[in-house]
Coordinates of C-alpha atoms in Angstrom, one line a residue:
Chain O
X4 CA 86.3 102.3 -96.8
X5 CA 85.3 99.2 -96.1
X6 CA 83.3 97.0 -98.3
X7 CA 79.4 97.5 -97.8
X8 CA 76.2 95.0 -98.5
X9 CA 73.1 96.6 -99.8
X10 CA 70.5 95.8 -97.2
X11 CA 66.5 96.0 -98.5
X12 CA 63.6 95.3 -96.5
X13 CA 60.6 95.4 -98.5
X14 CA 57.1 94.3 -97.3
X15 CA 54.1 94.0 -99.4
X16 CA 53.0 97.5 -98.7
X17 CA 56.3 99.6 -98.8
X18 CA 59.8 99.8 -98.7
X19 CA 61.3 100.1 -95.0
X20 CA 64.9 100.6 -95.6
X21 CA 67.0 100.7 -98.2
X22 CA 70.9 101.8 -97.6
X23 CA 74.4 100.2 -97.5
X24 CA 75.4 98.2 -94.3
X25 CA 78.3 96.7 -92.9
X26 CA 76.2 93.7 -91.4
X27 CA 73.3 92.2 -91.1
X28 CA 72.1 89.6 -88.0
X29 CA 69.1 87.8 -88.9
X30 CA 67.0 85.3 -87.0
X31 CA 66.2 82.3 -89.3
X32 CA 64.3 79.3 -88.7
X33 CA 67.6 77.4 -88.3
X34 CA 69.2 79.8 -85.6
X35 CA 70.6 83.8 -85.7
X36 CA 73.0 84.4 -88.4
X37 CA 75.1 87.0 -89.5
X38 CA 75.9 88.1 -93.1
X39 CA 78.9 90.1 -93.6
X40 CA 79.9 91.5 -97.1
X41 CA 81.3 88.3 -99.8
X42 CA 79.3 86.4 -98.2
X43 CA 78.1 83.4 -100.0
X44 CA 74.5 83.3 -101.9
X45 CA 72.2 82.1 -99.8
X46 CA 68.1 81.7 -99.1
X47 CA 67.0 81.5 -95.8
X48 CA 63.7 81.1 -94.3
X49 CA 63.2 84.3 -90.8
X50 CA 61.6 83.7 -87.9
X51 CA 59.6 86.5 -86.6
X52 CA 62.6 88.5 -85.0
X53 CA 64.4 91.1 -84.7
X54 CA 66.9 91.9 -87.4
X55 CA 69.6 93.9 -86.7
X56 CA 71.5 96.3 -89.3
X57 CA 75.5 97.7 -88.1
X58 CA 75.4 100.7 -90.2
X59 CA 78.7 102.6 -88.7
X60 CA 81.8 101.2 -87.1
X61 CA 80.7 103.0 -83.6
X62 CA 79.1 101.0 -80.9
X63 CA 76.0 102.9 -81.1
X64 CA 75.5 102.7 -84.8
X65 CA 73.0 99.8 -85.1
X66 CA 69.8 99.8 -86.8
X67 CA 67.0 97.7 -84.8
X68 CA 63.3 96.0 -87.0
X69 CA 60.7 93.6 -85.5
X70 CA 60.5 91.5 -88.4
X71 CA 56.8 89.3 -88.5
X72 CA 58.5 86.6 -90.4
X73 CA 59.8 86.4 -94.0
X74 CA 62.4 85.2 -96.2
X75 CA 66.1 86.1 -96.5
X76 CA 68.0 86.1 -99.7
X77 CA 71.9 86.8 -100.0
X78 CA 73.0 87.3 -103.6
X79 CA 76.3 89.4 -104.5
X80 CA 76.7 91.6 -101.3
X81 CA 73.0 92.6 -102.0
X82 CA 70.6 91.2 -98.9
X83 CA 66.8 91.4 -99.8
X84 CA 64.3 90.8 -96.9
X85 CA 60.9 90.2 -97.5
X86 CA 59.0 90.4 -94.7
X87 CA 54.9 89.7 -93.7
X88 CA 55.5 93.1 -91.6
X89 CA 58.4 94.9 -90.7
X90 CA 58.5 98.1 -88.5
X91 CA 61.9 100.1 -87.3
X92 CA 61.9 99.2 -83.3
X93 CA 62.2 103.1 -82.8
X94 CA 59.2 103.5 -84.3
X95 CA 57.1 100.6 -82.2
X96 CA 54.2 102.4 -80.7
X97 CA 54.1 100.4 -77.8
X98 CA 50.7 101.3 -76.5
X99 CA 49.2 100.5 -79.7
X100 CA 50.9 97.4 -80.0
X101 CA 49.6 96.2 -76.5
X102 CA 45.9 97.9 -77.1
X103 CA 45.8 95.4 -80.1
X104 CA 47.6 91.9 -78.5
X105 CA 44.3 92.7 -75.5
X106 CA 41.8 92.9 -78.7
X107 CA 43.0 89.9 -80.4
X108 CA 43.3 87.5 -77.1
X109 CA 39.7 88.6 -76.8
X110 CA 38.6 87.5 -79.3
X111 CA 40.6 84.5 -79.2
X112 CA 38.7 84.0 -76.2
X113 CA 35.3 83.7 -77.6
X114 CA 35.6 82.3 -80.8
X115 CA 34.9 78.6 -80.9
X116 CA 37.6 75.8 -80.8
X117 CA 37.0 74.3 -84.1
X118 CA 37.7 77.7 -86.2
X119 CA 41.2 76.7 -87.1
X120 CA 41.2 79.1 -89.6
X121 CA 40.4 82.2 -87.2
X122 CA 42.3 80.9 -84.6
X123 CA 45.6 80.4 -86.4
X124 CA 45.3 83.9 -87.9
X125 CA 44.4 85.4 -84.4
X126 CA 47.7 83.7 -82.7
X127 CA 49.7 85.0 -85.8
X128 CA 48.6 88.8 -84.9
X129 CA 49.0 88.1 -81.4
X130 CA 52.6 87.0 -82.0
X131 CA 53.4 89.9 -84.2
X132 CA 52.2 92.1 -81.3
X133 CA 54.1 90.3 -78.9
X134 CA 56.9 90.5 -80.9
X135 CA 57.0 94.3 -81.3
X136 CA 56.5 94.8 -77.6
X137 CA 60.1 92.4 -77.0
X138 CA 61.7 94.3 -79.5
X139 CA 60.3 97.8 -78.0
X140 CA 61.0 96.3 -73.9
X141 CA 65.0 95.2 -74.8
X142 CA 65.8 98.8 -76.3
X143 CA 64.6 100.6 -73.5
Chain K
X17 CA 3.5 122.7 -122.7
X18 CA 4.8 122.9 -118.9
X19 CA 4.6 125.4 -116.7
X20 CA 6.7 127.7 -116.2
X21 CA 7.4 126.8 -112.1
X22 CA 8.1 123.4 -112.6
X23 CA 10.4 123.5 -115.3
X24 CA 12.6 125.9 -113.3
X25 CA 12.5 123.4 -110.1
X26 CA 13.3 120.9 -112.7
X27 CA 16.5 123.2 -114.0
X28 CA 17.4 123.5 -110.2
X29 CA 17.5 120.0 -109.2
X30 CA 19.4 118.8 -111.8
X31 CA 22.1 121.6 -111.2
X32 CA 22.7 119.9 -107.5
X33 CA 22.5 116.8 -109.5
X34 CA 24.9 117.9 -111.8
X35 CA 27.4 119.4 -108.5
X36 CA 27.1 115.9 -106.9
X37 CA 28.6 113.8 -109.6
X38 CA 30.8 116.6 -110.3
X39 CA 32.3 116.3 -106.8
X40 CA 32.1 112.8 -106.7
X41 CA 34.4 112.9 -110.4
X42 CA 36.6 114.7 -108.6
X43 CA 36.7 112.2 -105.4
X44 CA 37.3 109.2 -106.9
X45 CA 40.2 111.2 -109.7
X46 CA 42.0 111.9 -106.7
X47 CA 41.4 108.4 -104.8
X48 CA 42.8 106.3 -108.1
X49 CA 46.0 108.0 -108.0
X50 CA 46.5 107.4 -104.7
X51 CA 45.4 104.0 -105.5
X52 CA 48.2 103.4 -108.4
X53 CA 50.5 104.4 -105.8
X54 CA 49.9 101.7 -103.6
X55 CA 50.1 99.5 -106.5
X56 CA 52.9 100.7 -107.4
X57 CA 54.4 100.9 -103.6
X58 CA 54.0 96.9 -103.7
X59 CA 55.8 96.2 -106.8
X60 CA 59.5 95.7 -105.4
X61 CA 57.9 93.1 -102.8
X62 CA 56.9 91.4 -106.0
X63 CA 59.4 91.9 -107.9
X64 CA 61.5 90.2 -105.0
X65 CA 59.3 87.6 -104.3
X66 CA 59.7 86.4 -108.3
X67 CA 63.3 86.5 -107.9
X68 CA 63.1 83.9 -104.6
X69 CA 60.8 81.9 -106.2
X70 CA 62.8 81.3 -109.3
X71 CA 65.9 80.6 -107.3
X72 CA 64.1 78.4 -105.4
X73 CA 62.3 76.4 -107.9
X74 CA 65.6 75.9 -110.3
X75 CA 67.4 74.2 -107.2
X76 CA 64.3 72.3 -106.1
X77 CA 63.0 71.6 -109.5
X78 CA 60.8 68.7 -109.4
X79 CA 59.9 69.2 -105.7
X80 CA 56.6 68.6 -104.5
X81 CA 53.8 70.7 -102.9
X82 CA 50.3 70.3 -102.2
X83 CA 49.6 73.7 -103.7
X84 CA 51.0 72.9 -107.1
X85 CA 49.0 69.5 -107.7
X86 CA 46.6 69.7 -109.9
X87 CA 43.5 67.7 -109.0
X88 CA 42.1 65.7 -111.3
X89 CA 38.1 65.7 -110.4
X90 CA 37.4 69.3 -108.9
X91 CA 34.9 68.0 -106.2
X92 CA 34.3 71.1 -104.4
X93 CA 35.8 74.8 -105.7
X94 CA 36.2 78.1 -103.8
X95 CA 35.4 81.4 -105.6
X96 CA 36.6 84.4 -104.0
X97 CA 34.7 87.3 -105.9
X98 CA 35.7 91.2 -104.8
X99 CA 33.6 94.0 -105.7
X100 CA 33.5 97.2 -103.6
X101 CA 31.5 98.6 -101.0
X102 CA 29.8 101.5 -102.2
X103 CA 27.5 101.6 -105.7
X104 CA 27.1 103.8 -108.3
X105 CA 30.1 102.8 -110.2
X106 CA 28.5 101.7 -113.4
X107 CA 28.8 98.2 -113.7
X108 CA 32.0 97.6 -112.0
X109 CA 29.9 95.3 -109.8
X110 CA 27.6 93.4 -111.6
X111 CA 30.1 92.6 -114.4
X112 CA 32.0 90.7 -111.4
X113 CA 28.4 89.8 -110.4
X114 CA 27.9 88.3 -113.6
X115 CA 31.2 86.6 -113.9
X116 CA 31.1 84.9 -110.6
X117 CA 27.2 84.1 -111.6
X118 CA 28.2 82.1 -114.6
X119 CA 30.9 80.2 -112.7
X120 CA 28.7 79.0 -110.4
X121 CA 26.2 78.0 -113.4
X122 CA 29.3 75.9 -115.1
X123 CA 30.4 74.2 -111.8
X124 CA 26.5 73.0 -110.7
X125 CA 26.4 71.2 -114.5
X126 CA 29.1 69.5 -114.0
X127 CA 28.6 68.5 -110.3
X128 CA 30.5 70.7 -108.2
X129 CA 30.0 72.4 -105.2
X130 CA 31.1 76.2 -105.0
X131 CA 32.0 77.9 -102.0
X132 CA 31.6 81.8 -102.1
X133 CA 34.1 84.1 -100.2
X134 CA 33.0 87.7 -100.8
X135 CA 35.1 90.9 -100.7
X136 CA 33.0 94.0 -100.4
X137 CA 29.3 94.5 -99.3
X138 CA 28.1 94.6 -102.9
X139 CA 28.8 91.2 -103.1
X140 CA 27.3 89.9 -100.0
X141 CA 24.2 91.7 -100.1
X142 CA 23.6 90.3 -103.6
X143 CA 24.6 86.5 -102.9
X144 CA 22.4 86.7 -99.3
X145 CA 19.8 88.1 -101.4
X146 CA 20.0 85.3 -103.7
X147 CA 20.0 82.7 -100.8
X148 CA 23.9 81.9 -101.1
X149 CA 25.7 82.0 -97.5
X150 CA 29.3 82.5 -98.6
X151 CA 32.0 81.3 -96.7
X152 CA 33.1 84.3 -95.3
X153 CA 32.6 87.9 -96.3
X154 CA 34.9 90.6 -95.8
X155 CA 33.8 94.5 -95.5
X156 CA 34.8 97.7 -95.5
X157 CA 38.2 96.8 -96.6
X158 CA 37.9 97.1 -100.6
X159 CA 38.9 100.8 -100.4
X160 CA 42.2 100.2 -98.4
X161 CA 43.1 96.4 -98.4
X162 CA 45.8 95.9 -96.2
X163 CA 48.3 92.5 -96.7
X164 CA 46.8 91.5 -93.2
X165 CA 43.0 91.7 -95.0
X166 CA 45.2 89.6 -98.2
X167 CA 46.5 87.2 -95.7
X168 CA 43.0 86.3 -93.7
X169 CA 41.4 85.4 -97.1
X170 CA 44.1 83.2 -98.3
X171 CA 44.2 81.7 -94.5
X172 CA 40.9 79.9 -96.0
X173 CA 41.7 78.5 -98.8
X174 CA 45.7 77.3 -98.1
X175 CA 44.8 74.7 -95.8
X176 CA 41.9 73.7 -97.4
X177 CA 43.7 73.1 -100.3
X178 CA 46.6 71.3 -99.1
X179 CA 44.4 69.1 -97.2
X180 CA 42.4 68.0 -100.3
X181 CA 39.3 69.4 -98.7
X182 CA 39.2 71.9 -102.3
X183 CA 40.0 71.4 -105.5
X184 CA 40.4 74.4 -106.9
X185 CA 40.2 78.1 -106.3
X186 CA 40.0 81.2 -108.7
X187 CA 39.5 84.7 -107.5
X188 CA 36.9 87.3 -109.7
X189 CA 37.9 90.9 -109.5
X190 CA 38.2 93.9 -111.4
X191 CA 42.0 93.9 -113.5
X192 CA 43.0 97.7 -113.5
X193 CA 43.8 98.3 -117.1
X194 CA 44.8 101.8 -117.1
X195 CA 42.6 105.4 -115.8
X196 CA 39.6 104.7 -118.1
X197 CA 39.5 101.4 -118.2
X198 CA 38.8 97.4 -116.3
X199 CA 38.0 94.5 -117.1
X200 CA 36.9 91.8 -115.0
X201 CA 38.6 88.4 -114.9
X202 CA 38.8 85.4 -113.7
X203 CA 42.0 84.4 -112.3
X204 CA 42.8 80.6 -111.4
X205 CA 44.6 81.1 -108.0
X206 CA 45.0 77.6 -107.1
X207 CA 46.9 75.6 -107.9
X208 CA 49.4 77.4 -108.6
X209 CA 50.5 77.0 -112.5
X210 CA 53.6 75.4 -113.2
X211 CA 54.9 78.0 -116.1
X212 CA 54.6 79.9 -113.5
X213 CA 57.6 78.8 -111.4
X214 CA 59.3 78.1 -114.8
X215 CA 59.8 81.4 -116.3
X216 CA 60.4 82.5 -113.0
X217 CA 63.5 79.7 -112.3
X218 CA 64.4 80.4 -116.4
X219 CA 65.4 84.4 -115.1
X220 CA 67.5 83.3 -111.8
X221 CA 70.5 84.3 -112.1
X222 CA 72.6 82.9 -108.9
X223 CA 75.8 80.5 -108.8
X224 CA 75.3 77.2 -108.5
X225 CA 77.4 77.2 -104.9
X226 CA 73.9 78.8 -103.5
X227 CA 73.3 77.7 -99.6
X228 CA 69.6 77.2 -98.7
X229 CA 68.7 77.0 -95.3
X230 CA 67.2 74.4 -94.3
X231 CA 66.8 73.2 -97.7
X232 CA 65.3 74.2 -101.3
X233 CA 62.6 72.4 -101.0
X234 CA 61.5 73.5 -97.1
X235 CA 62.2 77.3 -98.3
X236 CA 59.5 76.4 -101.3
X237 CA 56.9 75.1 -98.7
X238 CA 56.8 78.3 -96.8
X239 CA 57.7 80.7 -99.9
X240 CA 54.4 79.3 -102.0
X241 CA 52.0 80.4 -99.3
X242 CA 53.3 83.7 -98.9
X243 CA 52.8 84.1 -103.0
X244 CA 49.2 82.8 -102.7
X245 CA 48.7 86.1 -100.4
X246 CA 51.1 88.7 -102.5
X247 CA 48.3 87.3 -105.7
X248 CA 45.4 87.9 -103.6
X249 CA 46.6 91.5 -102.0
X250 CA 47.7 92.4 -105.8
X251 CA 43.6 91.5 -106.9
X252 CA 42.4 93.7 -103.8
X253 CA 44.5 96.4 -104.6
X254 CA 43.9 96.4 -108.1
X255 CA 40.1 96.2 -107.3
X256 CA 40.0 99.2 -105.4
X257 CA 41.9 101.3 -107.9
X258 CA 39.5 99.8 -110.6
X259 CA 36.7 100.2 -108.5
X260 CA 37.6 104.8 -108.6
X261 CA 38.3 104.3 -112.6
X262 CA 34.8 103.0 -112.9
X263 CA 33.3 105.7 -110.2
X264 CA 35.4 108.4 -111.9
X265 CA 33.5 107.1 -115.5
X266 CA 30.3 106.6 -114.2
X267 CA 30.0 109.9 -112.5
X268 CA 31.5 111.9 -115.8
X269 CA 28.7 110.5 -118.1
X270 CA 26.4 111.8 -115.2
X271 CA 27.6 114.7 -115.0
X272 CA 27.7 115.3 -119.1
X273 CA 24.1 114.4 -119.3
X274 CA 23.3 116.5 -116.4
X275 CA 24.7 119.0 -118.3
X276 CA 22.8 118.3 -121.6
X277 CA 19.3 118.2 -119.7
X278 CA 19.9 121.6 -118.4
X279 CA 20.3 123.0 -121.6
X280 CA 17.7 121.0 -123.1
X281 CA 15.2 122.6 -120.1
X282 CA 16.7 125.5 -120.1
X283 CA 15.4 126.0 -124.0
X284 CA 12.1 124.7 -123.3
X285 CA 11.7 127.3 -120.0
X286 CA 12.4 129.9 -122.5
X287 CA 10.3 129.1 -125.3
X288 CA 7.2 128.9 -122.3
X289 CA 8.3 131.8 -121.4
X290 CA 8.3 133.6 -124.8
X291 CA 4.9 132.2 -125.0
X292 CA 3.1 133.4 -122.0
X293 CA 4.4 137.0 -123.1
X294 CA 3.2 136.5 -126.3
X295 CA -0.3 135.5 -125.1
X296 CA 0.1 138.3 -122.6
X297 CA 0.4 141.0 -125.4
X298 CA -2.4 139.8 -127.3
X299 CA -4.7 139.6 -124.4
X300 CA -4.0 143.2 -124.1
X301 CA -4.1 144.3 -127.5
X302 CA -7.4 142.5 -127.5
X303 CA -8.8 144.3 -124.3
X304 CA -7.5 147.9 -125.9
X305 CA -9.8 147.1 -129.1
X306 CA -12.6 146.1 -127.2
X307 CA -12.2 149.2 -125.1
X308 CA -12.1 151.5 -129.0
X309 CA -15.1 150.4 -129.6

């Protein structure tokens, strides 16, 4: 048996896995990386992304998220995401996802230029939304 | 002494009374355990999130953020109070009411403007009432805050913060103490304490060989953000589990006195009762006589 890294992906609201993994690819602000097990400690700052999980030694046996942007840590073959939103790309609703990136441009659309505030938080939703929808279109 | 009618009606409506806040008891037992669980379903995410930020902050130490100066003068101040939606919760409301009322007092004597941000239409009906706009108000979210709802609020005051245009910013909100009990607080939510980040570095554990991409001090500018809005989901959803406590109170005391007043009427309704009988029988035995005769 070969030796295993304890992946967790946690979000503010739940747990969304939590099981042993033979590697982890991550995208991070600084480019994709990939964590194998010994690897070194590590903090890293993720992009939204996807993050892939290889859970088997088959071809088939990888686990797929849409990650909305987080923080990485790797500390004793234990890997701890934190992400903003995390969702199992099997389990992207894709008309949902695409229902609410048509919402939020609309109302993009009307609010006024100088709500920075709104408008910042309206692109960050739309970008989530987006980003499920990539993750969702590349599996298919 | 009443007649007998009315006190019967009187027995009657406070039954339905009494089935109301019975049912309601019953809601709002149900809704705070379902309430803890969500509390409880966000602990590892904070349990991480202390972890990262004490690694961080014992390789950065001394680093630099907007959102840990202190500021000296507090020129203008945002006050983010949360209440709920819905009333009769016994004074879950006003004692945050009251709370967020006094800050405002202490900030206009000594000269500083206040900026409201209100969670729950309790809140906002009271400070429009009052001729306060706040900021931004947020409804219909205090029984299931989401971290998106957490998020949106702390959207306003990060970069209003960082850019100097605040000076500080505390948040008023119910602290769920156990079942029976809250108390409200006042929690300083900006900026951020230094002890802090200093118990937190004085638990990490890693090696010192630890790689941080890009560095310490970048990961610390992103991570502090994101622990503004983990503080500000924790009030919410510690608000809205306080928020059934004080229902489930409220509407047991209602219910008890209900319960009291219907004995209370009930004894009265039968002491009429007893009353008209006994005038009854003497009317008759009266009539009889005056028939003897």
């Amino acid at each position: 048996m070969a030796r295993t890294l304890l992946c967790e992906i946690v979000t503010p609201e739940r747990i969304v896995y939590d099981a042993e993994v033979q590697m982890v690819i991550a995208m991070t602000s600084t480019g994709e990386v990939g964590i194998l097990p010994l690897h070194a400690p590590l903090v890293t700052v993720l992009t939204p992304g996807e993050l892939r999980l290889k859970v088997g030694e088959g071809a088939a046996d990888w686990e797929s998220f849409a990650i909305a942007g987080g923080y990485m840590q790797v500390h004793e073959d234990k890997v701890i995401v934190l992400a903003d939103d995390a969702l199992a790309v099997s389990q992207i609703d894709r008309a949902r996802a695409m229902e609410s990136a048509e919402r939020i441009k609309a109302r993009l659309a009307e609010l006024p230029a100088d709500a920075t505030d709104e408008r910042s938080e309206c692109e960050r939703d739309l970008a989530w939304c987006e980003m499920q929808l990539r993750a969702a279109e590349k599996r298919r | 002494m009443a007649n007998l009618r009315d006190i019967k009606k009187r027995i009657g409506s406070v039954q339905s009374t009494r089935q109301i806040t019975r049912t309601m008891e019953m809601v709002s037992t149900a809704k705070i355990k379902k309430a803890q669980e969500r509390i409880e379903s966000a602990r590892p995410y904070a349990l991480a999130m202390m972890e990262l930020l004490g690694n961080v902050t014992r390789f950065a130490s001394g680093a630099q953020h907007p959102l840990l100066e202190a500021r000296e003068t507090r020129r203008r101040v945002v006050a983010i109070a949360i209440t709920s939606d819905r009333g009769l919760a016994g004074a879950f409301n006003s004692n945050i009411l009251k709370l967020t009322e006094e800050y405002l007092r202490d900030a206009k004597a000594a000269g500083t403007e206040v900026d409201l941000i209100t969670v729950g239409k309790k809140a906002a009906a009271y400070f429009l009432y009052r001729g306060i706009t706040p900021m931004a108000q947020y409804r219909d979210i205090s029984d299931k805050p989401t971290f998106a709802d957490a998020k949106s609020i702390a959207n306003h005051v990060i970069r209003a913060y960082s850019e100097a245009e605040i000076d500080e910013v505390v948040v008023l909100f119910n602290r769920f103490v156990n079942v029976a009990d809250q108390s409200p607080e006042l929690y300083k939510l900006l900026p951020i304490a230094p002890t802090v980040l200093e118990d937190a570095a004085e638990r990490s554990d890693v090696s010192a060989e630890c790689l941080f991409e890009p560095s310490a001090e970048e990961v610390l500018g992103v991570l502090l953000p994101t622990y503004v809005e983990a503080l500000i989901f924790r009030a919410l959803m510690e608000s809205a589990a306080a928020e059934h406590g004080a229902r489930r109170k409220a509407m047991k005391s209602a219910t008890d006195n209900a319960s009291e007043m219907i004995v209370t009427l009930t004894r009265s309704y039968n002491r009429a009762r007893q009353a008209a009988i006994t005038t009854e029988i003497s009317e008759i035995i009266g009539g009889a006589a005056a028939l003897e005769d």
